[in-house]
Coordinates of C-alpha atoms and ligand atoms in Angstrom, one line a residue:
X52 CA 2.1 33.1 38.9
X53 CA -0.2 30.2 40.1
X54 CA 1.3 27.8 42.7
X55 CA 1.5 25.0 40.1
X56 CA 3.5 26.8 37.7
X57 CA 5.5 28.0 40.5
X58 CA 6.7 25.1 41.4
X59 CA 7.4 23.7 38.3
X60 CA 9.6 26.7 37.9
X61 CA 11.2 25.6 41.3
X62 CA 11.7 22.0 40.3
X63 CA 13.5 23.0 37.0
X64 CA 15.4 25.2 38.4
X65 CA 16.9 22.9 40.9
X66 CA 17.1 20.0 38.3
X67 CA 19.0 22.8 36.0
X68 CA 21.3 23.2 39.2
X69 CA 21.6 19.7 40.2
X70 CA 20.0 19.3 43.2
X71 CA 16.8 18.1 42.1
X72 CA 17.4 15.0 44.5
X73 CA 18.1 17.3 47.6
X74 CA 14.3 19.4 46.6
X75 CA 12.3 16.7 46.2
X76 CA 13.5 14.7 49.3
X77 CA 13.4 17.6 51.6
X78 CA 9.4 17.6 50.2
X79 CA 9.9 21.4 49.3
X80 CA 8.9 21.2 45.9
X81 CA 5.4 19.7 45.3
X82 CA 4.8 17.2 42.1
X83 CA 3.9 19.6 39.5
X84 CA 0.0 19.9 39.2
X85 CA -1.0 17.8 42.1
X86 CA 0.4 19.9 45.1
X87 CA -0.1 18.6 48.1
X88 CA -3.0 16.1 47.4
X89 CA -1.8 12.8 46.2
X90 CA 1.4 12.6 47.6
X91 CA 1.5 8.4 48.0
X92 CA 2.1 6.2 44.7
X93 CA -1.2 5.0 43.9
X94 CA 0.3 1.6 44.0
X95 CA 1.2 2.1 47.5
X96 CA -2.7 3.0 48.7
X97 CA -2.4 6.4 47.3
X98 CA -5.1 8.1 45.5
X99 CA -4.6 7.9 42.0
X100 CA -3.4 11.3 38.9
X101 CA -5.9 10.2 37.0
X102 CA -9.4 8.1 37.7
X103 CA -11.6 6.2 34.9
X104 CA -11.1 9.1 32.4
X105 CA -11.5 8.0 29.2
X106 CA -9.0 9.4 25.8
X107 CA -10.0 10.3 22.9
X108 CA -11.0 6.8 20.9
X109 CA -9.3 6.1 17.9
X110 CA -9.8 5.5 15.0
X111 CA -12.3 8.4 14.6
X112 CA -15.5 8.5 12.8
X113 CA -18.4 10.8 12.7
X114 CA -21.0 11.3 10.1
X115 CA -19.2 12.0 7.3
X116 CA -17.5 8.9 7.4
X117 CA -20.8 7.0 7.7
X118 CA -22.5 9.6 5.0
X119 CA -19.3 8.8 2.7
X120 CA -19.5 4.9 3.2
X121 CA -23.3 4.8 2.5
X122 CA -23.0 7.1 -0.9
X123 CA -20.4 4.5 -1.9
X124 CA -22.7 1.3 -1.5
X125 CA -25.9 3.2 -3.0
X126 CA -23.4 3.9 -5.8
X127 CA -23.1 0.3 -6.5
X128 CA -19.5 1.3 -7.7
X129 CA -17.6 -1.1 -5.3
X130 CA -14.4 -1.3 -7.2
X131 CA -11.7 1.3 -8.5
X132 CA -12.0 0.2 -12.0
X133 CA -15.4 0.9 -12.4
X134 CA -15.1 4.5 -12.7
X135 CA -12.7 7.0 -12.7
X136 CA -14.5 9.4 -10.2
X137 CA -15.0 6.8 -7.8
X138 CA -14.1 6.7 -4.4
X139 CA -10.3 5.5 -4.9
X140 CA -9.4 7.9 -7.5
X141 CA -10.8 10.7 -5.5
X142 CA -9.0 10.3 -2.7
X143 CA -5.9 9.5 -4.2
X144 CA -6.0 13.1 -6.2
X145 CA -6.7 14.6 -2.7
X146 CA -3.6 12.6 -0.8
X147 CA -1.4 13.5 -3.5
X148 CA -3.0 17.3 -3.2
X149 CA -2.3 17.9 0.4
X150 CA 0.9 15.9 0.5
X151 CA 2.0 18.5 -2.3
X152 CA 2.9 15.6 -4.9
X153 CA 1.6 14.4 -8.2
X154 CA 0.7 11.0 -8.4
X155 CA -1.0 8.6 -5.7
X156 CA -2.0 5.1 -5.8
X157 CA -3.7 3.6 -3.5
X158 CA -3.5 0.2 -2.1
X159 CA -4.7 -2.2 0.3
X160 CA -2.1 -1.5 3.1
X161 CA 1.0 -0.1 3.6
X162 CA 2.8 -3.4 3.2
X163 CA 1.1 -3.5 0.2
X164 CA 2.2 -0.2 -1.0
X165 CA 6.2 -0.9 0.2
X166 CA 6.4 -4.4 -2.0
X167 CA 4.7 -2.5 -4.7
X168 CA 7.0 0.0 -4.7
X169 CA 10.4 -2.7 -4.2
X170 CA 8.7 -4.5 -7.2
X171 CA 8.5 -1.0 -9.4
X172 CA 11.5 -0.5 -8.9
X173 CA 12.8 -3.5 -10.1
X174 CA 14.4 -4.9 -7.0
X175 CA 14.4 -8.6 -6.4
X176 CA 16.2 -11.8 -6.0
X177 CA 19.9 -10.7 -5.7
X178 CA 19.6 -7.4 -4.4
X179 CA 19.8 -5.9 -0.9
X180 CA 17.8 -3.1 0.9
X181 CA 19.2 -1.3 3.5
X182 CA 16.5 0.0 6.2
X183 CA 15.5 -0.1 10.1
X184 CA 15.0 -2.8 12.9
X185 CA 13.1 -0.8 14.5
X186 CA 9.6 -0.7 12.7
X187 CA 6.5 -2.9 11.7
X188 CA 7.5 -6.1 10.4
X189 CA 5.6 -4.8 7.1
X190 CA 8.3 -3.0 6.3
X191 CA 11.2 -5.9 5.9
X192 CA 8.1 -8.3 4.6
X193 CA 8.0 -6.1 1.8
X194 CA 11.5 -6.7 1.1
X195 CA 11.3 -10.2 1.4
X196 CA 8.1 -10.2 -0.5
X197 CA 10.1 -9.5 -3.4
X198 CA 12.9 -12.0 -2.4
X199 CA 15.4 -9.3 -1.8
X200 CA 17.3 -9.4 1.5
X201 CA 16.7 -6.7 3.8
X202 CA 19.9 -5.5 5.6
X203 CA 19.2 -3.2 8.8
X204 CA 21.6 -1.0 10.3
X205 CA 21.5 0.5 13.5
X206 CA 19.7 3.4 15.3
X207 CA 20.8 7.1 16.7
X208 CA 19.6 5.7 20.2
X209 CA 18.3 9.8 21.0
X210 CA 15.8 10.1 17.5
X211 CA 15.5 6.1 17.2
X212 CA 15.7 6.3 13.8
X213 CA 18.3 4.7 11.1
X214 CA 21.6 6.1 11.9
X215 CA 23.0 7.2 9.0
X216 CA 26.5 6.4 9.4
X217 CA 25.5 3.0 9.6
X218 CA 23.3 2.7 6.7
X219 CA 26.4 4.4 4.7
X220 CA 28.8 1.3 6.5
X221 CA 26.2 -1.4 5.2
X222 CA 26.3 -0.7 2.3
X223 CA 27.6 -3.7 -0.6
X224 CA 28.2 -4.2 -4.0
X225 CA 24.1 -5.8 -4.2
X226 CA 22.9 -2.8 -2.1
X227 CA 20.2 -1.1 -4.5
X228 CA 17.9 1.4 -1.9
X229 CA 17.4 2.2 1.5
X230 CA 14.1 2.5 3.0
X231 CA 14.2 5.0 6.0
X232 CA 11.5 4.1 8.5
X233 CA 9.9 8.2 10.0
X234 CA 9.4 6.4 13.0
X235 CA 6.8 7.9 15.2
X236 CA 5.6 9.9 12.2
X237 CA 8.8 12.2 12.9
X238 CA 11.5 12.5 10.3
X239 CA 14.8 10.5 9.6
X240 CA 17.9 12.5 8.9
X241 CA 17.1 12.7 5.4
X242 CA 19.5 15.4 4.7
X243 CA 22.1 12.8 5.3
X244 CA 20.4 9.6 3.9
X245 CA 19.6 11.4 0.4
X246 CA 23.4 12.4 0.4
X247 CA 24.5 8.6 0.8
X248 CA 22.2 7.6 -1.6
X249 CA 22.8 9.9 -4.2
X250 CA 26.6 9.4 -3.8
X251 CA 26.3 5.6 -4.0
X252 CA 23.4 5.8 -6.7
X253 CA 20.6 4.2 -4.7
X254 CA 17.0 4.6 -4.7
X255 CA 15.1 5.9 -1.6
X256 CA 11.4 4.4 -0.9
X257 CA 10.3 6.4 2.5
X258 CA 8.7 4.3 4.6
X259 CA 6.1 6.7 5.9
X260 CA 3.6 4.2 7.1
X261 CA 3.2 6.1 10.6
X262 CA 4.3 9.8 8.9
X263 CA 1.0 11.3 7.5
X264 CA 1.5 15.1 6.5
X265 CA 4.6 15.2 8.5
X266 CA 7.2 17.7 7.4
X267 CA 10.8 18.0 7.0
X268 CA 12.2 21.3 5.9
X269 CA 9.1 22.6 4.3
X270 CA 8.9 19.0 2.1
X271 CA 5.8 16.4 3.7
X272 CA 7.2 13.1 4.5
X273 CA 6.9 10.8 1.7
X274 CA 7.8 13.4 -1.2
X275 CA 11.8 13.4 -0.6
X276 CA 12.9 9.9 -1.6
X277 CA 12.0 8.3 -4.8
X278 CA 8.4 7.2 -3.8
X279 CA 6.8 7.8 -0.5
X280 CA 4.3 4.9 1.6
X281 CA 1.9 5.1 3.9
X282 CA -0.7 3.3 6.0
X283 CA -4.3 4.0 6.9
X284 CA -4.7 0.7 8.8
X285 CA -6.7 1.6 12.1
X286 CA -4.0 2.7 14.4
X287 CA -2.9 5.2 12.2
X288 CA -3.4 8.3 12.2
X289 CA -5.4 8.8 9.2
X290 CA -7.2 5.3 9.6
X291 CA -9.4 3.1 6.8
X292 CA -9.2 -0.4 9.1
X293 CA -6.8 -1.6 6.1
X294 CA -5.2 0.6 3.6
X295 CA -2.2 2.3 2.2
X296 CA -0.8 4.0 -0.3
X297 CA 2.3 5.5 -2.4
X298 CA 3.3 9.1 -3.6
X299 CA 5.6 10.0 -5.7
X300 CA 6.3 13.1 -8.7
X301 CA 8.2 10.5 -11.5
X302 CA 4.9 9.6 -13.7
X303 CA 6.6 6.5 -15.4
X304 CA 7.7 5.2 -11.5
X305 CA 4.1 6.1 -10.8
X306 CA 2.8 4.4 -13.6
X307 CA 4.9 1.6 -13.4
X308 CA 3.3 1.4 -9.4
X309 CA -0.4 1.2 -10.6
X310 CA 1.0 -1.6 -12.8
X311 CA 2.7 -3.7 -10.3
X312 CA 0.1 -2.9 -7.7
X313 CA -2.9 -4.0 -11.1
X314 CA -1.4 -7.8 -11.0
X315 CA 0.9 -6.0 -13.6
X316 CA -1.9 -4.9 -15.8
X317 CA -1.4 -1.3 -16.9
X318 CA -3.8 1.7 -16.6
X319 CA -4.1 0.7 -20.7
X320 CA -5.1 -2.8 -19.9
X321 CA -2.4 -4.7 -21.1
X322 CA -1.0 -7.2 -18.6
X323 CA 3.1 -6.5 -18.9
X324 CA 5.2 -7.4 -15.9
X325 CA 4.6 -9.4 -12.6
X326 CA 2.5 -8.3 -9.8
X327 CA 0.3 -9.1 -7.0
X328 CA -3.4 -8.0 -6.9
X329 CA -3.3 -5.0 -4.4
X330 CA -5.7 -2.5 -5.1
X331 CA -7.8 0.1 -2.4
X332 CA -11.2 -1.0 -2.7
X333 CA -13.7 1.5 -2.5
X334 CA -15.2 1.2 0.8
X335 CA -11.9 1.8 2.8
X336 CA -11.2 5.0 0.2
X337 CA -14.9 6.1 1.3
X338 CA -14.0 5.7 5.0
X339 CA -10.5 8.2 3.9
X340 CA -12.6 10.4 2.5
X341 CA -15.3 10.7 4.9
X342 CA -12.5 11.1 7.4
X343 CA -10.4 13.8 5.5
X344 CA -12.3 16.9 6.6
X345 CA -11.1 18.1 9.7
X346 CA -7.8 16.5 9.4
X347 CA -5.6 19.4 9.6
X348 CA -7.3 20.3 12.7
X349 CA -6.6 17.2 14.2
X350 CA -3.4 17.4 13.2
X351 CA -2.6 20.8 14.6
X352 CA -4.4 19.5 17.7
X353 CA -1.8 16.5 17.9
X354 CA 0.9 19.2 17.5
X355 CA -0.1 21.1 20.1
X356 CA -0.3 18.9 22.6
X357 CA 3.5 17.8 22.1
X358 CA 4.1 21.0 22.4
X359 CA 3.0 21.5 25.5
X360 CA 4.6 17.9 26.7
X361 CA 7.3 19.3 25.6
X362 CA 7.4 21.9 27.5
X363 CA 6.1 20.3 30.7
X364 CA 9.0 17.8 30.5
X365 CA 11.7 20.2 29.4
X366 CA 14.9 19.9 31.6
X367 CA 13.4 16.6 33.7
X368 CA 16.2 14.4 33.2
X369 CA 14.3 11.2 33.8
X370 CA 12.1 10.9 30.2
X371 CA 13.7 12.8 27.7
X372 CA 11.1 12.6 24.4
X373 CA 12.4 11.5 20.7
X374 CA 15.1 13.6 19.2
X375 CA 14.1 15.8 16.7
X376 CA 16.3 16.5 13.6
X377 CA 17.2 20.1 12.5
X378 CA 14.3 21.2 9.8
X379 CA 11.4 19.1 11.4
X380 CA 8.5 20.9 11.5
X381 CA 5.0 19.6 11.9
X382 CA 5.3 15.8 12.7
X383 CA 2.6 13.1 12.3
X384 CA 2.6 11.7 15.8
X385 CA 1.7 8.2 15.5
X386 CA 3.2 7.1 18.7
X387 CA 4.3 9.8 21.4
X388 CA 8.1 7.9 22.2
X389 CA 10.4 9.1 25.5
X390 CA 13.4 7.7 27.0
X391 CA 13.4 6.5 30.2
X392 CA 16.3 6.7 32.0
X393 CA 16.4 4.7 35.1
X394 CA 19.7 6.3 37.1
X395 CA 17.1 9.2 37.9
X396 CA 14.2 6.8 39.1
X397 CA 16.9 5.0 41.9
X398 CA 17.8 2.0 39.0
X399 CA 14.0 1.1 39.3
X400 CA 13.9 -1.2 36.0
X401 CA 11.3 0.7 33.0
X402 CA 8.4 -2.7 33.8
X403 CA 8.6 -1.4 37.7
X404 CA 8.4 2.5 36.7
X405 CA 5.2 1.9 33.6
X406 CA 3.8 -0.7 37.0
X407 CA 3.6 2.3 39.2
X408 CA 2.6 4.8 36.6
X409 CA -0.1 2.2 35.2
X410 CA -1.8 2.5 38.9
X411 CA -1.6 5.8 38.7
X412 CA -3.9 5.7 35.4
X413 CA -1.2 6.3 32.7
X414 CA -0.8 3.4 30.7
X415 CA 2.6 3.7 28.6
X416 CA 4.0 1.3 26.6
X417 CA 7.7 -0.5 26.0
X418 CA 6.5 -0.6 22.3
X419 CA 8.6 -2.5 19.7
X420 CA 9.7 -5.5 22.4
X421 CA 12.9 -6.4 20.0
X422 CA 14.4 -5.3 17.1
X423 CA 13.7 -7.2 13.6
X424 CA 16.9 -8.4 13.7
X425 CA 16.5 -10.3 16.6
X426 CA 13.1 -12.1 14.7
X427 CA 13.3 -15.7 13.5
X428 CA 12.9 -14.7 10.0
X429 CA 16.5 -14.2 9.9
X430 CA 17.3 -18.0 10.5
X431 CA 14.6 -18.9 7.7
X432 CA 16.3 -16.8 4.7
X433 CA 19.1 -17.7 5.5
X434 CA 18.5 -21.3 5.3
X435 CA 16.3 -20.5 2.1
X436 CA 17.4 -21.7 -1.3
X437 CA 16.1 -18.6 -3.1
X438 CA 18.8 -16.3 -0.9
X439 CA 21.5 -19.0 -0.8
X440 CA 20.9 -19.1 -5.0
X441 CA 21.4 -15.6 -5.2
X442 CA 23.8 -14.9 -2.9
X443 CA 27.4 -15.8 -2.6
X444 CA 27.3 -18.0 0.8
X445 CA 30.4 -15.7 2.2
X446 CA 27.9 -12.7 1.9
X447 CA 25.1 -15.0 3.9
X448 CA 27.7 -15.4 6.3
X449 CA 28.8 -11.9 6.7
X450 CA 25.1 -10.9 7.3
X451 CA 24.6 -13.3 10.0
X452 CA 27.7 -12.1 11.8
X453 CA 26.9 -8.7 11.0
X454 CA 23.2 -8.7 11.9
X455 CA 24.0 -6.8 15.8
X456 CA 22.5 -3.6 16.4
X457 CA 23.2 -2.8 19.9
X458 CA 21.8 1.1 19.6
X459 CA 18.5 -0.7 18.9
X460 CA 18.1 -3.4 21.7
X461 CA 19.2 -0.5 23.9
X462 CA 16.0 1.3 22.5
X463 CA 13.8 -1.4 23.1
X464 CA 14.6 -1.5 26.6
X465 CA 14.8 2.0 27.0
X466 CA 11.4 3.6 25.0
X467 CA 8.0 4.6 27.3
X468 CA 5.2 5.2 24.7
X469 CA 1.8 5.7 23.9
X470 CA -0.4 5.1 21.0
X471 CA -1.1 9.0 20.3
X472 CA -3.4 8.9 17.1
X473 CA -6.0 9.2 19.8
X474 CA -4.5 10.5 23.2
X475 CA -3.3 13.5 21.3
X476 CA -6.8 14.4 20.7
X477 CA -7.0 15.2 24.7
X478 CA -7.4 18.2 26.2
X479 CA -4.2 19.8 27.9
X480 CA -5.9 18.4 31.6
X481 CA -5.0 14.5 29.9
X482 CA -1.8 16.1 29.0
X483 CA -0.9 17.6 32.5
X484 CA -2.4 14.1 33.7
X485 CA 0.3 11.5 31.7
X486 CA 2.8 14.7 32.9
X487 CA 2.0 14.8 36.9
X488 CA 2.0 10.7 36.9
X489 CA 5.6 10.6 35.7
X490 CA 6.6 13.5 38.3
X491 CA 4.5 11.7 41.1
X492 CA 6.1 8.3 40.1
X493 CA 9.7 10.4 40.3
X494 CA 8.9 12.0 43.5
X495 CA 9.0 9.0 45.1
X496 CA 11.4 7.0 43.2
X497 CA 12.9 5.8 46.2
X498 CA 10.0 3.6 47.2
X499 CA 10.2 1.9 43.4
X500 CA 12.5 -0.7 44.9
X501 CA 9.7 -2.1 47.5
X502 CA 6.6 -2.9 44.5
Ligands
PLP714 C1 1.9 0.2 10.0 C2 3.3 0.2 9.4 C3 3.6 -0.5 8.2 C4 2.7 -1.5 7.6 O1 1.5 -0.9 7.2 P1 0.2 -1.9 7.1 O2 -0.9 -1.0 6.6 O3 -0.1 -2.4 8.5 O4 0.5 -3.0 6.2 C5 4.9 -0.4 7.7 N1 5.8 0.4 8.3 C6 5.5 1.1 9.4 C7 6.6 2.0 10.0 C8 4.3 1.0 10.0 O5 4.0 1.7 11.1

């Protein structure tokens, strides 16, 4: 057993007894990885974990994706509708391949493809749609986009994702869907959210903006609720710059898609309903493709290294990483999300303890700042006249009172991040690296209180 792993074994083993605090002062247990040689926070004068390394960049090219783009603009076929082997049809029979679905359209963004999606399914002006605080403001602009009144419900503070007990509580006489948000590209309790939505006969659109061939007992993200969306814009981990798009298996919801998402023109040209103009164009589905090869392999990469995380942090009490539901299996990992929990870093506050680990090269994140329902939208629907037409004003007032979700501003305080589309392309030294920062920042917690 080498002396690293050794001591690791040490560490957990007195964090599994509860003395961890009584090891580490008495300087018998080194940080894990970095025994003995950079002992003093870097913020203190100490030598830093980790020194001008670079990550992985994201969003990833190589010469496919320039080979792709070029074959596109020689083609002089710049927009889906001139041909029907172009780049945007392409690539939406291969997403709707490898997410083991039937029909795909593609769209400019993922905002894009969650209004189209409201629109199709005939919610609007009136109606409510129950779904998370916690996400890209895309997802409730959708929503609103179609003049229906987003309702969010709180968070399971452990997965930070919808609670379902809430979403079931929420739930009114002008409720017609819920849109669960896979935040981090790792499942919602969809077990539990198809249940209440089948019981009080809603429709499901999966947010799955950040959820890209993630799975959920055997099923990819996307394919469970009535239509699945996703994004490709840069950060993502399939990435275009700007793009998006929605799966589903019900070919008249499909169609009906392609005809909202067509400025309500259908795939037989006659212009039937309302709709924005929201089409892929060719150049971002010719950056998807180029980028498609090698995308499991990135993906099992991503996997991997959370793996090992995972492992590494397994029984440190002082991050804990997202809870997993029962029947997740390969996840998308979008943004690697942990909880830090400041009564085992001497109450240091989460800015003091991402200062400290930020000088030690590791650059985590609070990510979302505040919950959605904390945004000043709120104030301007409320005082719209197309909401305070088509709602009863008691129901505006009992959404403004009920608009709390505690379990959510406690995440946002809480959550240490990183963008992982990229990072997760490291090798397991980064990985040991954002690892032995975090023990080296514990290790001397009790020094926290003095930068
Ligand atoms: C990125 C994202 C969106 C919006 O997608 P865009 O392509 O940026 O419009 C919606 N929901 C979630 C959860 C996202 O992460």
């Amino acid at each position: 057993m080498s002396e690293n792993s050794l001591a690791r074994r040490r560490f957990l083993a007195a964090a599994s007894t509860g003395t961890v605090a009584a090891a580490i002062a008495s300087r018998s247990v080194p940080a894990f990885g970095q025994a003995g040689k950079a002992r003093t926070l870097a913020i203190l004068g100490g030598e830093p974990v980790r020194k001008n390394q670079s990550w992985p960049s994201w969003p990833y090219w190589d010469d496919n994706v320039v080979d792709s783009v070029v074959k596109t603009t020689k083609s002089r076929i710049w927009c889906r509708i001139q041909s029907a082997s172009g780049a945007v049809p392409t690539f939406e029979k291969e997403f709707a391949e490898r997410t083991g679905t039937k029909y795909c359209v593609a769209t400019g963004s993922g905002t894009q493809a969650l209004h189209t999606s409201v629109e199709a399914l005939g919610i609007g002006p009136g109606d409510e749609v129950i779904t998370s605080p916690y996400t890209d403001p895309g997802t409730i602009a959708a929503i609103l986009c179609a003049r229906a009144l987003p309702v969010l419900a709180d968070l399971d503070p452990d997965s930070f994702q919808l609670d379902p007990d809430d979403v079931e509580r929420r739930i009114t006489e002008f409720t017609k869907a819920i849109m669960p948000v896979h935040i981090m590209g790792q499942p919602c309790d969809m077990d539990r959210i198809m249940a209440i939505a089948k019981k009080h006969n809603l429709k499901v659109i999966e947010d799955a903006c950040q959820a890209h061939l993630a799975e959920y007992q055997g099923k990819k993200l996307g394919t469970i609720g009535d239509v699945g969306c996703f994004s490709f814009q840069a950060s993502k981990t399939i990435a275009c710059g700007e793009g998006g798009a929605i799966i589903g298996s019900d070919e008249q919801l499909m169609d009906r898609c392609y005809t909202v998402h067509n400025h309500g023109t259908s795939r037989k040209g006659r212009t039937e309903t309302i709709g924005p103009k929201y089409r892929m164009n060719e150049f971002e589905a010719a950056v998807l493709l180029g980028q498609l090869p090698g995308v499991e392999e990135r993906f099992a990469r991503r996997n991997e290294n959370v793996a090992y995380l995972a492992s590494k942090l397994a029984g440190f009490p002082g991050v804990v990483p997202q809870k997993r539901y029962e029947g997740t299996g390969r996840g998308a990992y979008y943004v690697y999300g942990m909880t830090y929990r400041k009564e085992h870093f001497h109450d240091a506050d989460r800015g003091t303890f991402l200062k400290a680990l930020r000088a030690e090269g590791i650059n985590l994140s609070p990510y979302i700042g505040q919950g959605l329902h904390r945004e000043p939208w709120v104030d301007h629907v409320l005082n719209a006249k197309v909401y305070q037409r088509m709602f009863p004003a008691e129901r505006l007032q009992e959404y403004r009172e009920q608009n709390v979700c505690p379990n959510c501003d406690a995440v946002c305080q809480n959550v240490v991040a990183f963008w992982s589309s990229g990072i997760l392309l490291g090798t397991k030294e980064d990985m040991d690296d954002i690892v032995n920062a975090i023990f080296k920042v514990h290790e001397n917690r009790d020094k926290l209180a003095t930068i």
